[in-house]
PDB file of C-alpha atoms in Angstrom:
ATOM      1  CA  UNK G   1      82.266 107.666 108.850  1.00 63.00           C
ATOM      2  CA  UNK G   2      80.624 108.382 105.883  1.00 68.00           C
ATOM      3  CA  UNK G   3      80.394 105.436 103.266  1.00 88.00           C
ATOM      4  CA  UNK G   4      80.473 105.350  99.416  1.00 94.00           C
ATOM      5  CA  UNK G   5      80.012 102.309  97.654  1.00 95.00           C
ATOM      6  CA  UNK G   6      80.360 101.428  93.796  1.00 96.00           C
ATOM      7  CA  UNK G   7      78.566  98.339  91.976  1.00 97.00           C
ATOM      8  CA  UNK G   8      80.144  96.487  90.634  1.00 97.00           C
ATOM      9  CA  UNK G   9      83.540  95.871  91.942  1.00 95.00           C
ATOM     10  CA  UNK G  10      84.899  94.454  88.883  1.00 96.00           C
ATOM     11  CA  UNK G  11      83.611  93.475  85.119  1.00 97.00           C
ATOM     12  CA  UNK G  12      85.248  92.073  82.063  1.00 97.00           C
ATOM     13  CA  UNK G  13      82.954  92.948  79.087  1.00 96.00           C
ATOM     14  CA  UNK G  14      83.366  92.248  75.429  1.00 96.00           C
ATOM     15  CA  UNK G  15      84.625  94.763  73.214  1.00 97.00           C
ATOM     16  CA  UNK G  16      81.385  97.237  72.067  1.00 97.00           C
ATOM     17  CA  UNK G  17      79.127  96.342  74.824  1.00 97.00           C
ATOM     18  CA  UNK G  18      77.901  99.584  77.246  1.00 97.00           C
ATOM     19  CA  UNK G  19      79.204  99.050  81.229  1.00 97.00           C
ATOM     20  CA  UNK G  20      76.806 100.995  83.926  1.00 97.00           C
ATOM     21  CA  UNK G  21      78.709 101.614  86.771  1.00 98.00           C
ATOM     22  CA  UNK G  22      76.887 102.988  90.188  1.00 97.00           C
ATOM     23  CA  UNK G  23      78.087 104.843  92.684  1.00 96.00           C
ATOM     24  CA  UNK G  24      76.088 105.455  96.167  1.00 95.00           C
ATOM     25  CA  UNK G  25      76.436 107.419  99.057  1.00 92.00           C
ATOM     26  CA  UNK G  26      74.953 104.943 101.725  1.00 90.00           C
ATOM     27  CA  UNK G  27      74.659 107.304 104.986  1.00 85.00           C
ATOM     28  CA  UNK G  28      74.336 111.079 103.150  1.00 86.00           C
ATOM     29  CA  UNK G  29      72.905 112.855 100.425  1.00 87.00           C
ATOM     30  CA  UNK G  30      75.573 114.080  97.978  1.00 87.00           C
ATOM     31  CA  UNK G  31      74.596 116.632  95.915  1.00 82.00           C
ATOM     32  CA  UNK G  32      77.887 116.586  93.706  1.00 88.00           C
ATOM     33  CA  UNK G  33      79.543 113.777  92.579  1.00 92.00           C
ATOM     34  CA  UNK G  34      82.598 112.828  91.039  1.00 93.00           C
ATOM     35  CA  UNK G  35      84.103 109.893  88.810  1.00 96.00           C
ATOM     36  CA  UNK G  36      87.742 109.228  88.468  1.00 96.00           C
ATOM     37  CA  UNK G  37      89.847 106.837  86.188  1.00 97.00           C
ATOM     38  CA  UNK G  38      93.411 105.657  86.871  1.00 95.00           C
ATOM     39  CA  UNK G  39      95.242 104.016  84.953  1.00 90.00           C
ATOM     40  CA  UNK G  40      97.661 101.550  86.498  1.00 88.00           C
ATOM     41  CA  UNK G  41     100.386 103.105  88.490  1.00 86.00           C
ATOM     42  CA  UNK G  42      98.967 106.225  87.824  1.00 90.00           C
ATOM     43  CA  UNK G  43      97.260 108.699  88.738  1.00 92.00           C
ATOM     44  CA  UNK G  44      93.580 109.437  89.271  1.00 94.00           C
ATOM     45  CA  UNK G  45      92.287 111.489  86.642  1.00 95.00           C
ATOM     46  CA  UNK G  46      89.380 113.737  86.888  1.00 94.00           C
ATOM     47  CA  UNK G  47      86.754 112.953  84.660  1.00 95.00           C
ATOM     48  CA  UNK G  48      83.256 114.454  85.572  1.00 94.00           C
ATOM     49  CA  UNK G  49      81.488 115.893  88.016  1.00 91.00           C
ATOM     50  CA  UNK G  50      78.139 114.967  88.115  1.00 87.00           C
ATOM     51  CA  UNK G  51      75.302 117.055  89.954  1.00 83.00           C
ATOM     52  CA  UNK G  52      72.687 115.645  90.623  1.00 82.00           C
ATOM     53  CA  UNK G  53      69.212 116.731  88.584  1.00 81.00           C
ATOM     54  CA  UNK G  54      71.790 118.351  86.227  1.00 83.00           C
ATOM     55  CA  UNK G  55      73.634 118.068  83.725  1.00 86.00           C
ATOM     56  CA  UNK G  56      77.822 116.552  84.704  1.00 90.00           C
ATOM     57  CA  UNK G  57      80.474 118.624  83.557  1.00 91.00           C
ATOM     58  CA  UNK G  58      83.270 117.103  81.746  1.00 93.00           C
ATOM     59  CA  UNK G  59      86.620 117.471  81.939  1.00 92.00           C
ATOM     60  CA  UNK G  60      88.673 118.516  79.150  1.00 92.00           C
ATOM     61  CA  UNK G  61      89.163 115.310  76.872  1.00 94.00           C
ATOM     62  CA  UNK G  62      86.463 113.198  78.449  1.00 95.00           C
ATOM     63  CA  UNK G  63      84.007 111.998  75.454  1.00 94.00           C
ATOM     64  CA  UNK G  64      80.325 112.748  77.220  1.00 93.00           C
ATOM     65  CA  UNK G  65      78.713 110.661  74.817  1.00 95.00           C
ATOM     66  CA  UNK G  66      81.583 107.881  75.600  1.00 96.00           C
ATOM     67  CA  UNK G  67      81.174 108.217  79.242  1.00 97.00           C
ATOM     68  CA  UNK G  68      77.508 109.152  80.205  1.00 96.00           C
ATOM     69  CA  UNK G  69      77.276 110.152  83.588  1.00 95.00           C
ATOM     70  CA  UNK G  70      73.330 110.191  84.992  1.00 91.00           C
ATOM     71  CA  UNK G  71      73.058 111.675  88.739  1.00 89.00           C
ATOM     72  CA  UNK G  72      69.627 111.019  89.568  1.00 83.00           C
ATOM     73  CA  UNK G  73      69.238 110.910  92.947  1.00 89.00           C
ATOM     74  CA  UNK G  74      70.767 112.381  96.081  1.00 89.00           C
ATOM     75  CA  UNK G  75      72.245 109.091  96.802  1.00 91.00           C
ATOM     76  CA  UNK G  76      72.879 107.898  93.222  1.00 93.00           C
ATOM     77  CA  UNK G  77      75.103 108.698  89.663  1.00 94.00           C
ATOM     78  CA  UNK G  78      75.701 106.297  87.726  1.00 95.00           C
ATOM     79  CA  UNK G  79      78.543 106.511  84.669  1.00 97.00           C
ATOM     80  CA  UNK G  80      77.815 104.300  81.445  1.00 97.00           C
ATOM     81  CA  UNK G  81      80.855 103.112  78.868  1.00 98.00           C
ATOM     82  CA  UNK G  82      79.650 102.924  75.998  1.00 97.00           C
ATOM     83  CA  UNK G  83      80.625 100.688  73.354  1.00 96.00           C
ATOM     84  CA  UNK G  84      83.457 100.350  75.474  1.00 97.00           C
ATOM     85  CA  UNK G  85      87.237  99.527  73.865  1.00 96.00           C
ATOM     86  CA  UNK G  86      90.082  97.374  75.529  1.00 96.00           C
ATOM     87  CA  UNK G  87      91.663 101.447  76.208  1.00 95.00           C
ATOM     88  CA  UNK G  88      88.479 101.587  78.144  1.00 96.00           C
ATOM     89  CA  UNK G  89      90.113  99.002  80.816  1.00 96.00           C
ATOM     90  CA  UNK G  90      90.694 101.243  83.691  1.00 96.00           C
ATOM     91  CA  UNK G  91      90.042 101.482  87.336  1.00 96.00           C
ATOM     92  CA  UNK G  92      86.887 103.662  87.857  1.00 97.00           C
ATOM     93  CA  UNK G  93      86.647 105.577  91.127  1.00 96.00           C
ATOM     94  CA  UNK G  94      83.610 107.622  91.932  1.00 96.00           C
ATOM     95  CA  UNK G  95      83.642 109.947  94.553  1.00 93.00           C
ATOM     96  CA  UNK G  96      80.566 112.180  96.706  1.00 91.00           C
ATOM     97  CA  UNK G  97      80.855 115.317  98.419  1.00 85.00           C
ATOM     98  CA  UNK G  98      78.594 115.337 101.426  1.00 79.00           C
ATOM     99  CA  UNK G  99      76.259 118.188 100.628  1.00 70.00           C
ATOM    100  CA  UNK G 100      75.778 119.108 104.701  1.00 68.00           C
ATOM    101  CA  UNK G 101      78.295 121.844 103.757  1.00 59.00           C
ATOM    102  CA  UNK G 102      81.129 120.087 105.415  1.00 62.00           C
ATOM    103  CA  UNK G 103      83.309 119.889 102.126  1.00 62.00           C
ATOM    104  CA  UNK G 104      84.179 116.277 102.682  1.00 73.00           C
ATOM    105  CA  UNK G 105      84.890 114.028  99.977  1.00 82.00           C
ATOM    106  CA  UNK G 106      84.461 110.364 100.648  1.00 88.00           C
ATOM    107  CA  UNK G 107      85.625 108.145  97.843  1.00 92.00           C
ATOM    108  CA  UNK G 108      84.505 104.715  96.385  1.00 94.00           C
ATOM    109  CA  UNK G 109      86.143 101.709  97.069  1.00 94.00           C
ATOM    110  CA  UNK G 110      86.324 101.298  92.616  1.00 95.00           C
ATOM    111  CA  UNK G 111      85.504  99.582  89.856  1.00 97.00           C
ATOM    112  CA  UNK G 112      88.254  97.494  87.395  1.00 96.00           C
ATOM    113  CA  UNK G 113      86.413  97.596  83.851  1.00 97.00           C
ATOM    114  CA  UNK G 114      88.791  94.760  81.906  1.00 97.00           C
ATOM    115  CA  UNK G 115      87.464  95.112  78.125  1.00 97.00           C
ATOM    116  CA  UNK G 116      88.058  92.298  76.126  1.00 96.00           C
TER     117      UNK G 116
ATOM    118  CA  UNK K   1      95.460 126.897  87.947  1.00 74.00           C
ATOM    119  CA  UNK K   2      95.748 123.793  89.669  1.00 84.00           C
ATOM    120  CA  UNK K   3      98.888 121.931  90.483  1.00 93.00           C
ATOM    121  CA  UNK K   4     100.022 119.533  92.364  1.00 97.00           C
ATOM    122  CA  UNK K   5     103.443 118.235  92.458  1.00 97.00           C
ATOM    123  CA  UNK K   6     105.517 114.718  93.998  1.00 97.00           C
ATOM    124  CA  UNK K   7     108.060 114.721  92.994  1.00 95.00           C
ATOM    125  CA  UNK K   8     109.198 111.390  94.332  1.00 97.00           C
ATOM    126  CA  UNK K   9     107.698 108.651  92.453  1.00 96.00           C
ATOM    127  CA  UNK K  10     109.187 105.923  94.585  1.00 97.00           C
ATOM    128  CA  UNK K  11     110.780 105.573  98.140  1.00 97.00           C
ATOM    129  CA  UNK K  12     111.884 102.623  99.424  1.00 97.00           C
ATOM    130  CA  UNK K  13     112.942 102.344 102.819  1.00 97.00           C
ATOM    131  CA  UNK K  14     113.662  99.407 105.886  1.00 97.00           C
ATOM    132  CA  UNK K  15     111.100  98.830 108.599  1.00 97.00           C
ATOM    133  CA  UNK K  16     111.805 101.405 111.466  1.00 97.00           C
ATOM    134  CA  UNK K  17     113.103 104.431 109.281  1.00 97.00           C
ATOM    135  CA  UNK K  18     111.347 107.429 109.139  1.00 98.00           C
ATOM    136  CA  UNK K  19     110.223 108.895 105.668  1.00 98.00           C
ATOM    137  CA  UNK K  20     108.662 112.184 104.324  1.00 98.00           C
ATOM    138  CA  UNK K  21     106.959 112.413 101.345  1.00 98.00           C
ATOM    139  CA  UNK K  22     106.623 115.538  99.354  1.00 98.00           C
ATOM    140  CA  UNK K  23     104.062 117.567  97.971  1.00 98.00           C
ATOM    141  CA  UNK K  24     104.020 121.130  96.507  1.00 98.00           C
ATOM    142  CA  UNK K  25     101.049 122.704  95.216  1.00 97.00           C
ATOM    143  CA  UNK K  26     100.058 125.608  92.695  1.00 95.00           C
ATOM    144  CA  UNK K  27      96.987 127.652  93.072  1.00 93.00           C
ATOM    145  CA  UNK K  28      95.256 131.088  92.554  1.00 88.00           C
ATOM    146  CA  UNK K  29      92.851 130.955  95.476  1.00 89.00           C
ATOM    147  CA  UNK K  30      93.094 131.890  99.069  1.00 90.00           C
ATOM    148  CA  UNK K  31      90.982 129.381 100.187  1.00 90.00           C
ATOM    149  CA  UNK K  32      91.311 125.672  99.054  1.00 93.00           C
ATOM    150  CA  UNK K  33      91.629 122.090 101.097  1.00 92.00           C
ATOM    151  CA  UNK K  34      94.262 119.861 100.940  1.00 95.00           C
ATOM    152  CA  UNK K  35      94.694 116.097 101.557  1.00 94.00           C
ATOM    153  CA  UNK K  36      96.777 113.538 101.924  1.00 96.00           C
ATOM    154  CA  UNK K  37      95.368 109.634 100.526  1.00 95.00           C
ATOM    155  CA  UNK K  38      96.736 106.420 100.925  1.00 96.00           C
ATOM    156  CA  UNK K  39      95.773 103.547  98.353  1.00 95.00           C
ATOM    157  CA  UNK K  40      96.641 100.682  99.624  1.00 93.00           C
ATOM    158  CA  UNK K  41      97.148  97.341  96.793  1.00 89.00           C
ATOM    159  CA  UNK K  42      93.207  96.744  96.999  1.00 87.00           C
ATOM    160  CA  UNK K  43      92.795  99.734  95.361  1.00 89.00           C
ATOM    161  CA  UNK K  44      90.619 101.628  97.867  1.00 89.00           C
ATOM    162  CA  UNK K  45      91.574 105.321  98.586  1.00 91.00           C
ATOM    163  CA  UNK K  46      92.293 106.089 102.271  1.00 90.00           C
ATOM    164  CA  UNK K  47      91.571 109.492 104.012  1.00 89.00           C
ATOM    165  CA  UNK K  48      94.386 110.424 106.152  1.00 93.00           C
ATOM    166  CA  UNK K  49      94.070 114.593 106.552  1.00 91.00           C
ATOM    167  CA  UNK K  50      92.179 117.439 105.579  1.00 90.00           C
ATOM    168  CA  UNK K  51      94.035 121.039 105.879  1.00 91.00           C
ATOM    169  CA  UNK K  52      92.064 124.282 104.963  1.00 90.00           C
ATOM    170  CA  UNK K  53      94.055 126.855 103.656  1.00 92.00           C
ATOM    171  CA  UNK K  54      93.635 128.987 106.677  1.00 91.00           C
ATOM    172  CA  UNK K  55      94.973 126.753 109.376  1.00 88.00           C
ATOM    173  CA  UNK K  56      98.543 125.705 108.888  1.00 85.00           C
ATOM    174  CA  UNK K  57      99.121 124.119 112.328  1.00 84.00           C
ATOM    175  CA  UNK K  58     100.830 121.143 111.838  1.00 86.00           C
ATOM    176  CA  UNK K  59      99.277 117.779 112.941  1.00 87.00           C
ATOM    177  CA  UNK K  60     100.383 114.517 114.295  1.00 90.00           C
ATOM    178  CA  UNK K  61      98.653 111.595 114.823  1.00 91.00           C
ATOM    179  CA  UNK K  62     100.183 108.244 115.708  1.00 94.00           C
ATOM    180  CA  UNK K  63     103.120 107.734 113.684  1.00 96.00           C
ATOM    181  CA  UNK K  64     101.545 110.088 110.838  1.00 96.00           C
ATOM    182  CA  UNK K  65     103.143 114.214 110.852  1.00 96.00           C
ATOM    183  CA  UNK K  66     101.967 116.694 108.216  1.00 96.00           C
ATOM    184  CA  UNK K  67     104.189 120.041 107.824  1.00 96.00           C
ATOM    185  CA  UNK K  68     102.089 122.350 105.944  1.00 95.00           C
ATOM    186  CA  UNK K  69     103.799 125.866 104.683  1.00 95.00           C
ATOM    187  CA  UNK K  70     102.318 127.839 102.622  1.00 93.00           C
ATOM    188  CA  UNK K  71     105.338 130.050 102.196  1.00 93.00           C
ATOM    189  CA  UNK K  72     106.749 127.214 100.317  1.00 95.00           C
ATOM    190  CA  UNK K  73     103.221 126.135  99.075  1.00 96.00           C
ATOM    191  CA  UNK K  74     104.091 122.474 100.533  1.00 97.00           C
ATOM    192  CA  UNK K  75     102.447 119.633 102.332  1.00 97.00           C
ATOM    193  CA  UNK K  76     104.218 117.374 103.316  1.00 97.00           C
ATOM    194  CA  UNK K  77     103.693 114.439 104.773  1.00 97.00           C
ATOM    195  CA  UNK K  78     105.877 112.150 107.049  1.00 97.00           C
ATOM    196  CA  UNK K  79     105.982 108.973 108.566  1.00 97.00           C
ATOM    197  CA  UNK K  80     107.729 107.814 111.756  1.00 97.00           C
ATOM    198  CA  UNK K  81     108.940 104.658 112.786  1.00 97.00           C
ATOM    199  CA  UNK K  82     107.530 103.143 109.121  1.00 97.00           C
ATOM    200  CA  UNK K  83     106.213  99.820 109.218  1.00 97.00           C
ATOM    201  CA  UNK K  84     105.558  97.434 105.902  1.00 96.00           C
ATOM    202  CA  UNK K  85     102.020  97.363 106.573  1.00 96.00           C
ATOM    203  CA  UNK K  86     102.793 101.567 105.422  1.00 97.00           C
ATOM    204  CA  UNK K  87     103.492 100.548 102.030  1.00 97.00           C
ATOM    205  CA  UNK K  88     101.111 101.600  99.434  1.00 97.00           C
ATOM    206  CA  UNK K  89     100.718 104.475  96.952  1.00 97.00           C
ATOM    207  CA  UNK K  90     100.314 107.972  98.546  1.00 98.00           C
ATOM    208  CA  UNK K  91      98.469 110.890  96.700  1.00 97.00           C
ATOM    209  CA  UNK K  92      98.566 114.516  97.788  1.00 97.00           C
ATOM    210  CA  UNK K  93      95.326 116.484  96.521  1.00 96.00           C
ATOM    211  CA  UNK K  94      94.216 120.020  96.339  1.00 95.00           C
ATOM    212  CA  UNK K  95      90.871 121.243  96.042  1.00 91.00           C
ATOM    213  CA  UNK K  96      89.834 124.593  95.258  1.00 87.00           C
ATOM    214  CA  UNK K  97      86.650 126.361  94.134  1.00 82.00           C
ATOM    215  CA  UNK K  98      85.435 126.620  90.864  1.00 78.00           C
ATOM    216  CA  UNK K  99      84.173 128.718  88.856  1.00 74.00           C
ATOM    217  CA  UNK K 100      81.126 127.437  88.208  1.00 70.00           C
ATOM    218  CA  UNK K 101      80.737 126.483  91.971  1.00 70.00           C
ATOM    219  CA  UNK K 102      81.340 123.805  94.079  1.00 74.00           C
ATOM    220  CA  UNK K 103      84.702 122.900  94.594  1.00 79.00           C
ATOM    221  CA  UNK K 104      87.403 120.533  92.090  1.00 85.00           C
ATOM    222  CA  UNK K 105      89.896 117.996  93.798  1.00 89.00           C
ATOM    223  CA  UNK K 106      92.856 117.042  91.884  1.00 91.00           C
ATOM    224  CA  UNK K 107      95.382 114.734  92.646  1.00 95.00           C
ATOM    225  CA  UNK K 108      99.230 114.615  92.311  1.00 96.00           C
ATOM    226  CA  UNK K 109     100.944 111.898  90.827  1.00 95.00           C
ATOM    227  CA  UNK K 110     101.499 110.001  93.735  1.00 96.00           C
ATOM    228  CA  UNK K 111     104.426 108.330  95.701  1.00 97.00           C
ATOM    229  CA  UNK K 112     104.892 104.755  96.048  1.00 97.00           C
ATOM    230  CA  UNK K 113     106.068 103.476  98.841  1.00 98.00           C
ATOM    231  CA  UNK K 114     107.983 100.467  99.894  1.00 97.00           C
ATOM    232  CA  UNK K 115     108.729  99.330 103.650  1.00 97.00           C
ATOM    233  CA  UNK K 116     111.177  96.197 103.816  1.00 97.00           C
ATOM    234  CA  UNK K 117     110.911  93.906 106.260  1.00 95.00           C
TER     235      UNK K 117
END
């Protein structure tokens, strides 16, 4: 099946450094993607959705300037932190929809952002 | 707008029993996708169905049953025979079109799940 995979896995970062975070669809080219956060025991919360040669739309809440979201390939987004906070710690999940027009959603395996 | 609803937050259960886990959902459009996930303690989200809003056959496979009514606007989702390799945390999603096109996935709350040995 179809494969997503995120970079890095995990990353503990001092408090005001900028995290990138990439997400890659390895066998398809996704024209829409999508990032996620969950908190523990939560939920996953929609953040973005990022298209690629466009501009993402944010959800309702989500700081674009705090969470820049750059989809510059087919095959590539990539969602910056910056200056990220210790309530920046999270688990970041991106996800792609295959853009064959089959409406599947394959998710990334995630990133845990500890801020310290 | 978009809902979805579990109500149960956690089930806990003994090897062998079988369990169903809930999901109702809230939306405007006629045509939308829903999906059952399974995250596991690794953290990785695991695709286990896909319904369009158009086909509510039921499905089976293995040990996995999904009952979807849209009369009720439900989903549910039930396993047979559970096993504590089953436990993890369970999210229903729904995903409908938006406005703007392209289509938005949102997740309910999820159920945890714990098999005992």
């Amino acid at each position: 099946g179809a494969v997503v995979s995120q970079h890095p896995s995990r990353v503990i970062c001092k408090s005001g450094t900028s995290v990138k975070i990439e997400c890659r669809s390895l066998d398809f080219q996704a024209t829409t993607m999508f990032w996620y956060r969950q908190f523990p025991k939560k939920s996953l919360m929609l953040m973005a959705t990022s298209n690629e040669g466009s501009k993402a739309t944010y959800e309702q809440g989500v700081e674009k300037d705090k969470f820049l979201i750059n989809h510059a390939s087919l095959t590539l987004s990539t969602l910056t932190v910056t200056s990220a906070h210790p309530e920046d710690s999270s688990f970041y999940i991106c996800s792609a929809r295959d853009g064959g027009g089959s409406y599947e959603q394959y998710f990334g395996p995630g990133t845990r952002l500890t801020v310290t | 707008a978009q809902k979805v609803t579990q109500a149960q937050t956690e089930i806990s259960v003994v090897e062998k029993e079988d369990v169903t886990l809930d999901c109702v959902y809230e939306t405007r459009d006629t045509t939308y996708y829903l999906f059952w996930y399974k995250q596991p303690p690794s953290g990785e989200l695991v695709f286990l169905i896909r319904r369009n809003s158009f086909d509510e056959q039921n499905e089976i496979s293995g040990r996995y049953s999904w009952n979807f009514q849209k009369s009720t606007s439900s989903f549910n989702f039930t396993i047979t025979a559970s096993q504590v390799v089953d436990s993890a945390v369970y999210f229903c999603a729904l995903s409908e079109p938006r406005n703007t096109g392209g289509f938005k996935t949102i997740f309910g709350a999820g159920t945890r799940l714990f098999v005992k040995a």
